[in-house]
Short mmCIF file of C-alpha atoms and ligand atoms in Angstrom, two decimals:
data_model
loop_
_atom_site.label_atom_id
_atom_site.label_comp_id
_atom_site.label_asym_id
_atom_site.label_seq_id
_atom_site.Cartn_x
_atom_site.Cartn_y
_atom_site.Cartn_z
CA UNK A 1 30.07 54.68 133.42
CA UNK A 2 29.63 50.92 133.91
CA UNK A 3 30.02 48.58 136.70
CA UNK A 4 30.17 44.97 137.39
CA UNK A 5 29.07 42.84 140.32
CA UNK A 6 30.18 39.26 140.56
CA UNK A 7 28.41 36.92 143.12
CA UNK A 8 31.01 34.70 144.47
CA UNK A 9 29.08 32.73 147.25
CA UNK A 10 30.62 31.54 150.32
CA UNK A 11 31.99 28.61 152.25
CA UNK A 12 28.72 26.70 152.60
CA UNK A 13 28.23 26.92 148.79
CA UNK A 14 30.03 24.82 146.18
CA UNK A 15 29.74 21.60 148.00
CA UNK A 16 29.95 19.57 144.98
CA UNK A 17 33.49 21.04 144.35
CA UNK A 18 34.97 19.45 147.49
CA UNK A 19 37.53 18.54 148.39
CA UNK A 20 39.12 20.88 146.13
CA UNK A 21 37.38 23.74 147.79
CA UNK A 22 38.64 22.82 151.23
CA UNK A 23 41.87 24.50 151.07
CA UNK A 24 40.86 27.47 148.81
CA UNK A 25 37.70 29.42 148.14
CA UNK A 26 36.13 28.02 145.03
CA UNK A 27 36.17 31.34 143.34
CA UNK A 28 39.92 31.32 143.72
CA UNK A 29 40.52 27.87 142.23
CA UNK A 30 42.88 28.11 139.28
CA UNK A 31 41.57 27.24 135.75
CA UNK A 32 43.96 27.58 133.00
CA UNK A 33 46.49 29.35 135.44
CA UNK A 34 44.11 31.95 136.65
CA UNK A 35 41.65 31.92 139.61
CA UNK A 36 38.08 31.26 138.23
CA UNK A 37 36.90 34.60 138.98
CA UNK A 38 39.78 36.36 137.48
CA UNK A 39 38.60 35.16 134.05
CA UNK A 40 35.40 37.07 134.84
CA UNK A 41 37.20 40.04 135.91
CA UNK A 42 39.36 39.95 132.73
CA UNK A 43 36.10 39.81 130.59
CA UNK A 44 34.70 42.91 132.58
CA UNK A 45 37.71 45.18 132.36
CA UNK A 46 37.87 44.67 128.64
CA UNK A 47 34.74 46.83 128.49
CA UNK A 48 35.24 50.47 127.84
CA UNK A 49 33.80 52.70 130.42
CA UNK A 50 33.82 50.03 133.17
CA UNK A 51 35.19 51.66 136.22
CA UNK A 52 34.47 49.19 139.16
CA UNK A 53 33.97 45.52 139.77
CA UNK A 54 32.30 44.54 143.19
CA UNK A 55 32.76 40.96 144.44
CA UNK A 56 29.89 40.02 146.66
CA UNK A 57 29.98 36.98 148.85
CA UNK A 58 30.07 35.75 152.43
CA UNK A 59 33.56 34.26 152.61
CA UNK A 60 35.56 35.98 155.48
CA UNK A 61 37.22 39.00 154.22
CA UNK A 62 40.68 37.69 154.94
CA UNK A 63 40.09 34.97 152.13
CA UNK A 64 39.09 37.26 149.53
CA UNK A 65 40.22 40.95 150.13
CA UNK A 66 44.03 40.10 149.45
CA UNK A 67 42.89 38.61 145.90
CA UNK A 68 40.77 41.87 145.39
CA UNK A 69 43.65 44.02 146.07
CA UNK A 70 45.91 42.14 143.66
CA UNK A 71 43.42 42.23 140.84
CA UNK A 72 43.00 45.91 141.37
CA UNK A 73 46.82 46.43 140.93
CA UNK A 74 46.96 44.15 137.82
CA UNK A 75 43.91 45.61 136.00
CA UNK A 76 44.04 49.22 137.33
CA UNK A 77 40.26 49.36 137.99
CA UNK A 78 38.63 49.63 141.40
CA UNK A 79 37.96 46.05 142.76
CA UNK A 80 36.24 45.59 145.97
CA UNK A 81 35.21 42.87 148.14
CA UNK A 82 31.78 43.27 149.88
CA UNK A 83 31.07 40.71 152.52
CA UNK A 84 27.63 39.68 153.33
CA UNK A 85 26.90 39.06 157.11
CA UNK A 86 25.29 35.85 155.96
CA UNK A 87 24.13 34.22 152.80
CA UNK A 88 21.63 36.67 151.41
CA UNK A 89 20.78 34.71 148.14
CA UNK A 90 21.61 35.87 144.63
CA UNK A 91 19.42 39.31 144.89
CA UNK A 92 19.82 39.86 148.69
CA UNK A 93 23.49 40.85 148.80
CA UNK A 94 22.87 42.88 145.73
CA UNK A 95 20.18 44.93 147.34
CA UNK A 96 21.93 45.22 150.66
CA UNK A 97 24.92 46.82 148.97
CA UNK A 98 22.76 48.87 146.58
CA UNK A 99 24.23 52.14 147.54
CA UNK A 100 27.77 50.95 146.78
CA UNK A 101 26.54 49.84 143.42
CA UNK A 102 24.74 53.00 142.52
CA UNK A 103 27.51 55.27 143.86
CA UNK A 104 28.64 57.30 140.84
CA UNK A 105 25.69 56.94 138.91
CA UNK A 106 26.37 54.14 136.56
CA UNK A 107 24.09 53.61 133.48
CA UNK A 108 24.12 49.87 134.34
CA UNK A 109 26.01 47.03 135.67
CA UNK A 110 26.86 43.55 134.57
CA UNK A 111 25.87 40.96 137.14
CA UNK A 112 27.49 37.51 136.97
CA UNK A 113 27.42 34.41 138.78
CA UNK A 114 30.93 33.84 139.98
CA UNK A 115 30.92 30.21 138.90
CA UNK A 116 30.33 30.48 135.12
CA UNK A 117 32.88 30.01 132.60
CA UNK A 118 32.57 31.49 129.11
CA UNK A 119 34.21 33.72 126.59
CA UNK A 120 31.56 36.18 127.83
CA UNK A 121 30.11 38.32 124.86
CA UNK A 122 29.67 41.14 127.32
CA UNK A 123 29.83 44.15 124.75
CA UNK A 124 27.26 42.64 122.66
CA UNK A 125 25.02 41.90 125.62
CA UNK A 126 25.23 45.60 126.85
CA UNK A 127 24.60 46.94 123.15
CA UNK A 128 21.40 44.60 123.23
CA UNK A 129 20.55 45.83 126.68
CA UNK A 130 20.56 49.57 125.56
CA UNK A 131 18.76 48.82 122.34
CA UNK A 132 16.07 47.19 124.10
CA UNK A 133 15.98 50.00 126.73
CA UNK A 134 15.76 46.87 129.28
CA UNK A 135 15.58 46.81 132.90
CA UNK A 136 17.41 43.40 132.93
CA UNK A 137 18.95 41.47 129.88
CA UNK A 138 19.88 37.84 130.54
CA UNK A 139 22.51 36.04 128.26
CA UNK A 140 20.73 32.83 127.24
CA UNK A 141 22.05 29.54 125.60
CA UNK A 142 20.45 26.43 124.39
CA UNK A 143 20.64 23.04 126.37
CA UNK A 144 19.02 19.88 125.69
CA UNK A 145 15.49 19.13 126.94
CA UNK A 146 17.00 16.74 129.63
CA UNK A 147 19.60 19.20 130.93
CA UNK A 148 17.37 22.09 130.91
CA UNK A 149 15.71 20.67 133.96
CA UNK A 150 18.82 21.73 135.99
CA UNK A 151 18.59 25.26 134.89
CA UNK A 152 16.71 28.42 134.74
CA UNK A 153 14.32 27.98 131.73
CA UNK A 154 13.21 30.89 129.77
CA UNK A 155 10.34 31.34 127.11
CA UNK A 156 10.65 34.23 124.89
CA UNK A 157 8.73 36.14 122.35
CA UNK A 158 10.69 35.14 119.12
CA UNK A 159 10.28 38.29 117.45
CA UNK A 160 11.26 40.80 120.14
CA UNK A 161 13.37 38.61 122.46
CA UNK A 162 11.43 39.70 125.42
CA UNK A 163 11.12 37.14 128.40
CA UNK A 164 7.65 35.89 128.70
CA UNK A 165 8.03 32.93 131.18
CA UNK A 166 10.66 31.89 133.59
CA UNK A 167 11.10 28.81 135.76
CA UNK A 168 13.98 27.99 137.84
CA UNK A 169 14.94 24.31 137.52
CA UNK A 170 11.47 23.10 136.38
CA UNK A 171 10.39 19.56 137.25
CA UNK A 172 9.11 19.23 133.72
CA UNK A 173 10.02 20.49 130.42
CA UNK A 174 9.48 24.31 129.91
CA UNK A 175 12.09 25.30 127.28
CA UNK A 176 15.53 24.50 126.06
CA UNK A 177 16.75 28.13 126.32
CA UNK A 178 18.49 28.53 129.69
CA UNK A 179 19.82 31.25 131.93
CA UNK A 180 23.68 31.62 131.84
CA UNK A 181 23.80 33.63 134.99
CA UNK A 182 25.20 36.68 133.30
CA UNK A 183 23.14 39.78 133.04
CA UNK A 184 23.07 43.46 132.43
CA UNK A 185 20.94 45.35 134.96
CA UNK A 186 19.88 49.02 134.93
CA UNK A 187 20.20 50.57 138.29
CA UNK A 188 16.17 50.93 138.41
CA UNK A 189 16.32 47.21 139.25
CA UNK A 190 16.75 48.35 142.96
CA UNK A 191 13.10 49.56 142.85
CA UNK A 192 11.88 46.10 141.84
CA UNK A 193 14.13 44.18 144.35
CA UNK A 194 13.07 46.94 146.99
CA UNK A 195 9.43 46.33 146.35
CA UNK A 196 9.81 42.48 146.65
CA UNK A 197 12.16 43.08 149.79
CA UNK A 198 9.25 45.13 151.54
CA UNK A 199 6.77 42.50 150.94
CA UNK A 200 9.05 39.79 152.33
CA UNK A 201 9.79 41.90 155.32
CA UNK A 202 5.89 42.25 155.92
CA UNK A 203 5.79 38.64 155.77
CA UNK A 204 8.56 38.43 158.47
CA UNK A 205 6.70 40.80 160.46
CA UNK A 206 3.77 38.76 160.42
CA UNK A 207 5.59 35.46 161.32
CA UNK A 208 4.79 33.72 157.98
CA UNK A 209 8.46 32.94 157.47
CA UNK A 210 9.47 32.04 160.97
CA UNK A 211 12.88 30.29 160.93
CA UNK A 212 12.62 29.33 157.12
CA UNK A 213 15.29 31.84 156.01
CA UNK A 214 17.43 34.85 157.03
CA UNK A 215 15.79 38.36 156.84
CA UNK A 216 17.10 40.06 153.81
CA UNK A 217 17.38 36.74 151.80
CA UNK A 218 16.21 37.23 148.29
CA UNK A 219 16.39 34.90 145.28
CA UNK A 220 17.13 36.75 142.05
CA UNK A 221 15.93 33.98 139.82
CA UNK A 222 12.60 33.07 141.55
CA UNK A 223 11.68 36.24 143.15
CA UNK A 224 12.89 38.95 140.92
CA UNK A 225 13.47 37.55 137.33
CA UNK A 226 10.31 35.35 137.29
CA UNK A 227 7.63 37.86 138.13
CA UNK A 228 9.36 40.32 135.66
CA UNK A 229 8.48 38.06 132.52
CA UNK A 230 6.02 39.33 130.39
CA UNK A 231 6.12 43.06 131.68
CA UNK A 232 8.19 44.38 128.86
CA UNK A 233 11.11 44.95 131.03
CA UNK A 234 13.30 41.76 130.65
CA UNK A 235 14.95 40.46 127.55
CA UNK A 236 17.01 37.52 126.53
CA UNK A 237 20.27 37.44 124.28
CA UNK A 238 20.51 33.98 122.92
CA UNK A 239 24.14 33.25 122.51
CA UNK A 240 26.14 30.31 120.83
CA UNK A 241 29.52 31.10 122.77
CA UNK A 242 31.04 28.56 124.73
CA UNK A 243 29.37 28.48 128.34
CA UNK A 244 29.67 26.18 131.29
CA UNK A 245 29.46 26.22 135.14
CA UNK A 246 32.13 24.99 137.72
CA UNK A 247 29.89 22.78 139.94
CA UNK A 248 31.76 19.38 140.12
CA UNK A 249 35.57 18.79 139.96
CA UNK A 250 34.96 17.16 136.50
CA UNK A 251 33.64 20.56 135.28
CA UNK A 252 37.04 22.16 136.27
CA UNK A 253 38.70 20.09 133.50
CA UNK A 254 36.39 20.87 130.87
CA UNK A 255 36.62 24.52 131.66
CA UNK A 256 40.34 24.31 131.94
CA UNK A 257 40.38 23.03 128.15
CA UNK A 258 38.16 25.89 126.90
CA UNK A 259 40.00 28.68 128.69
CA UNK A 260 43.42 27.18 127.31
CA UNK A 261 41.78 27.18 123.90
CA UNK A 262 40.57 30.80 124.19
CA UNK A 263 44.05 31.85 125.16
CA UNK A 264 45.14 30.84 121.53
CA UNK A 265 43.51 33.81 120.04
CA UNK A 266 43.48 36.15 123.04
CA UNK A 267 46.57 35.48 125.19
CA UNK A 268 48.88 33.34 123.19
CA UNK A 269 51.72 34.28 125.50
CA UNK A 270 50.11 32.26 128.35
CA UNK A 271 50.55 28.96 126.37
CA UNK A 272 53.56 26.81 126.51
CA UNK A 273 55.48 25.80 123.60
CA UNK A 274 57.28 22.71 122.44
CA UNK A 275 60.81 21.91 122.76
CA UNK A 276 63.08 23.96 120.38
CA UNK A 277 60.76 26.96 120.72
CA UNK A 278 61.72 28.29 123.97
CA UNK A 279 60.40 25.61 126.13
CA UNK A 280 62.25 22.52 127.48
CA UNK A 281 59.95 19.70 127.23
CA UNK A 282 57.47 18.19 124.74
CA UNK A 283 53.98 19.85 124.46
CA UNK A 284 50.88 18.89 122.80
CA UNK A 285 48.87 21.98 122.87
CA UNK A 286 47.06 23.48 124.72
CA UNK A 287 49.15 23.70 127.75
CA UNK A 288 49.89 26.29 130.39
CA UNK A 289 52.73 26.12 132.62
CA UNK A 290 53.62 28.70 135.27
CA UNK A 291 56.92 30.16 134.70
CA UNK A 292 58.14 29.02 138.16
CA UNK A 293 57.24 25.25 137.62
CA UNK A 294 60.17 22.93 136.88
CA UNK A 295 59.43 20.41 134.13
CA UNK A 296 62.07 17.85 133.23
CA UNK A 297 62.98 18.07 129.59
CA UNK A 298 61.91 14.66 128.80
CA UNK A 299 58.38 15.04 130.18
CA UNK A 300 55.45 15.19 127.86
CA UNK A 301 52.57 17.48 128.53
CA UNK A 302 49.18 18.05 126.85
CA UNK A 303 46.81 18.34 125.65
CA UNK A 304 44.69 20.54 127.99
CA UNK A 305 47.04 20.69 131.00
CA UNK A 306 47.82 23.29 133.29
CA UNK A 307 50.57 23.25 135.71
CA UNK A 308 50.74 25.79 138.63
CA UNK A 309 53.48 27.78 140.29
CA UNK A 310 56.21 25.78 142.13
CA UNK A 311 55.24 22.50 140.65
CA UNK A 312 57.71 19.85 139.59
CA UNK A 313 57.33 17.25 136.87
CA UNK A 314 59.84 14.65 136.93
CA UNK A 315 61.69 12.74 133.68
CA UNK A 316 59.60 10.96 131.17
CA UNK A 317 56.38 11.67 133.28
CA UNK A 318 53.19 12.26 131.02
CA UNK A 319 50.38 14.62 131.87
CA UNK A 320 47.26 14.85 129.86
CA UNK A 321 43.80 16.54 130.29
CA UNK A 322 44.82 17.42 133.94
CA UNK A 323 45.45 20.28 136.34
CA UNK A 324 48.51 20.18 138.57
CA UNK A 325 48.23 22.88 141.46
CA UNK A 326 50.77 24.90 143.19
CA UNK A 327 53.90 23.29 144.67
CA UNK A 328 52.73 19.72 143.68
CA UNK A 329 55.48 17.23 142.50
CA UNK A 330 55.10 14.14 140.19
CA UNK A 331 58.11 12.15 140.20
CA UNK A 332 59.67 10.35 137.07
CA UNK A 333 57.98 8.13 134.61
CA UNK A 334 54.45 8.60 136.01
CA UNK A 335 51.11 9.24 134.22
CA UNK A 336 48.41 11.69 135.05
CA UNK A 337 45.35 11.62 133.07
CA UNK A 338 41.81 13.40 133.54
CA UNK A 339 42.82 14.17 137.21
CA UNK A 340 43.53 17.05 139.51
CA UNK A 341 46.58 17.02 141.76
CA UNK A 342 46.19 19.24 144.78
CA UNK A 343 48.36 21.71 146.21
CA UNK A 344 51.67 20.62 147.68
CA UNK A 345 50.86 16.87 147.00
CA UNK A 346 53.42 14.36 145.99
CA UNK A 347 53.19 11.41 143.30
CA UNK A 348 55.88 8.86 143.29
CA UNK A 349 57.53 7.21 140.46
CA UNK A 350 55.97 5.01 137.95
CA UNK A 351 52.73 5.68 139.34
CA UNK A 352 49.30 6.00 137.33
CA UNK A 353 46.63 8.65 138.39
CA UNK A 354 43.74 8.32 136.08
CA UNK A 355 40.04 9.41 136.08
CA UNK A 356 37.07 9.31 133.74
CA UNK A 357 36.37 12.29 131.80
CA UNK A 358 32.42 13.28 132.04
CA UNK A 359 32.46 15.65 129.20
CA UNK A 360 29.42 16.50 127.22
CA UNK A 361 29.11 14.64 123.83
CA UNK A 362 30.45 16.91 121.40
CA UNK A 363 28.36 15.16 118.76
CA UNK A 364 25.10 16.35 120.36
CA UNK A 365 24.11 19.89 119.65
CA UNK A 366 23.78 22.14 122.74
CA UNK A 367 25.00 19.66 125.41
CA UNK A 368 26.25 21.04 128.69
CA UNK A 369 28.47 19.35 131.59
CA UNK A 370 25.99 17.01 133.39
CA UNK A 371 27.74 17.13 136.75
CA UNK A 372 26.38 13.94 137.97
CA UNK A 373 26.20 13.55 141.77
CA UNK A 374 29.06 11.97 143.51
CA UNK A 375 27.17 8.53 144.04
CA UNK A 376 24.65 6.87 142.03
CA UNK A 377 21.14 5.45 143.06
CA UNK A 378 23.02 2.16 144.52
CA UNK A 379 25.25 4.25 146.62
CA UNK A 380 28.29 3.53 144.47
CA UNK A 381 30.56 6.15 143.42
CA UNK A 382 30.13 7.53 139.86
CA UNK A 383 32.98 7.39 137.64
CA UNK A 384 34.50 10.80 137.72
CA UNK A 385 37.88 12.24 137.35
CA UNK A 386 40.42 11.49 140.01
CA UNK A 387 41.03 14.13 142.56
CA UNK A 388 44.03 14.19 145.01
CA UNK A 389 43.32 16.79 147.63
CA UNK A 390 46.17 19.07 148.98
CA UNK A 391 49.31 17.72 150.79
CA UNK A 392 48.42 14.05 149.72
CA UNK A 393 51.31 11.58 149.28
CA UNK A 394 50.82 8.79 146.70
CA UNK A 395 53.61 6.26 146.60
CA UNK A 396 55.68 5.08 143.69
CA UNK A 397 54.30 2.05 141.60
CA UNK A 398 50.74 2.56 142.58
CA UNK A 399 47.65 3.09 140.58
CA UNK A 400 44.76 5.57 141.49
CA UNK A 401 41.68 4.99 139.42
CA UNK A 402 38.44 7.00 139.41
CA UNK A 403 39.18 8.22 143.06
CA UNK A 404 39.00 11.03 145.41
CA UNK A 405 41.71 11.48 148.13
CA UNK A 406 40.89 13.96 150.85
CA UNK A 407 43.51 16.32 151.97
CA UNK A 408 46.75 15.41 153.97
CA UNK A 409 46.52 11.71 153.43
CA UNK A 410 49.35 9.30 152.94
CA UNK A 411 48.43 6.66 150.85
CA UNK A 412 50.00 3.05 150.95
CA UNK A 413 48.34 1.20 148.20
CA UNK A 414 46.62 1.38 144.95
CA UNK A 415 43.00 2.58 144.81
CA UNK A 416 40.19 2.22 142.38
CA UNK A 417 36.67 3.77 142.74
CA UNK A 418 37.22 5.00 146.35
CA UNK A 419 36.88 7.93 148.28
CA UNK A 420 39.75 8.06 150.71
CA UNK A 421 38.45 10.09 153.93
P1 GTP B 1 22.93 25.13 141.95
O1 GTP B 1 22.87 24.25 140.91
O2 GTP B 1 22.07 24.80 143.21
O3 GTP B 1 24.46 25.19 142.43
O4 GTP B 1 22.42 26.35 141.42
P2 GTP B 1 22.71 27.55 140.69
O5 GTP B 1 23.71 27.11 139.56
O6 GTP B 1 21.44 28.26 140.17
O7 GTP B 1 23.65 28.35 141.61
P3 GTP B 1 23.21 29.18 142.91
O8 GTP B 1 22.05 30.03 142.43
O9 GTP B 1 23.32 28.64 144.17
O10 GTP B 1 24.19 30.45 142.70
C1 GTP B 1 24.65 31.15 141.46
C2 GTP B 1 25.84 31.99 141.85
O11 GTP B 1 25.49 33.02 142.91
C3 GTP B 1 27.10 31.16 142.33
O12 GTP B 1 28.29 31.69 141.75
C4 GTP B 1 27.23 31.31 143.73
O13 GTP B 1 28.37 31.33 144.45
C5 GTP B 1 26.39 32.66 144.01
N1 GTP B 1 25.45 32.73 145.18
C6 GTP B 1 24.81 31.85 145.59
N2 GTP B 1 24.02 32.27 146.80
C7 GTP B 1 24.71 33.34 147.19
C8 GTP B 1 24.55 34.17 148.28
O14 GTP B 1 23.71 34.08 149.31
N3 GTP B 1 25.26 35.27 148.07
C9 GTP B 1 26.37 35.55 147.26
N4 GTP B 1 26.92 36.79 147.42
N5 GTP B 1 26.42 34.66 146.15
C10 GTP B 1 25.68 33.77 146.35
#
């Protein structure tokens, strides 16, 4: 029997994803028509013998529990939300809920950061884990030297794939093999975390960590994985699958494109088809349109567009490389490109909403999303996708370029490279 644990964080995490996470917890933000974390759940339930998925985070239960219930109904697997009383770090919550994870004696469990996107080769990862008789197996991928500094960097023994060295976000180059935040763990990992926890508690008692962090807070990467390097218990499976993280809003557009692409082979029924094939408007694949959205027959959608439930798209309107969320409406003859239109927002007629993509260079091997900070060194806004927060009104005949509009704003003019607070 197998289980899965997905770390979904909490309200204070995911700040780079604002304003999109102001009205919906980041794990529930829809990418290619499904909440971000549902893609992970879907990958987990595809594994035979997987009986339970535990979502661990510190969002109030009311924000996640209804989603967990709905997922349980859809996938017919036990799915529970376990709420940390405060942020306990990437291993603290795991340890806090160890009895629930070990309940029923699973042979092992998948552990996943809730903000990663991939076609998750979980079967391969689990087979590799068993073959190595590992305590922990990490899914690894290549990054460029420059990008690797933003990730957990891994050095392995090339013959055995054992991890011999690990540094989380190093200040200088360590390795281009990086940690994807997707693991298989054997239940014995709780002995290791327990020993670290005892040591940390001892330091608390002796006053060494006064006020620096919560009792019970443990970082998986620095305090558990790094010390396991070279002990013969931790292995890395390097994969070449698509993998990215949702950090900035720009990364949502990038992940949207990849999940839509994945649907082609796995769930073709989720993709909209062009006129004459059952759909009413012109589609440049890949596009997902919720069945409750209303699209005018003369609208043109795609490539890489997702339109949420209840959204409306007017006559002659063009959508490209964008996400339109639930109940948003875009009136006639407008253009939306490299942008996200928030829930319940309204874009008038003859309006242009456009952003700048920040995609990795496809001609460079191993490049990943850069997720640059919002502002550059001179305090100016870095060009990025345009984000229209929820319940915003964008008037007709205006242009919104490389801008971010916070929720509930009523714009009255065109804006360029601005944040409207
Ligand atoms: P950043 O670049 O700083 O975001 O670092 P990172 O990519 O290493 O992410 P981080 O370690 O902060 O989080 C990895 C995953 O664990 C994310 O999905 C978070 O939502 C989740 N996470 C982080 N801290 C906590 C925590 O205290 N509790 C829980 N349950 N999840 C957490």
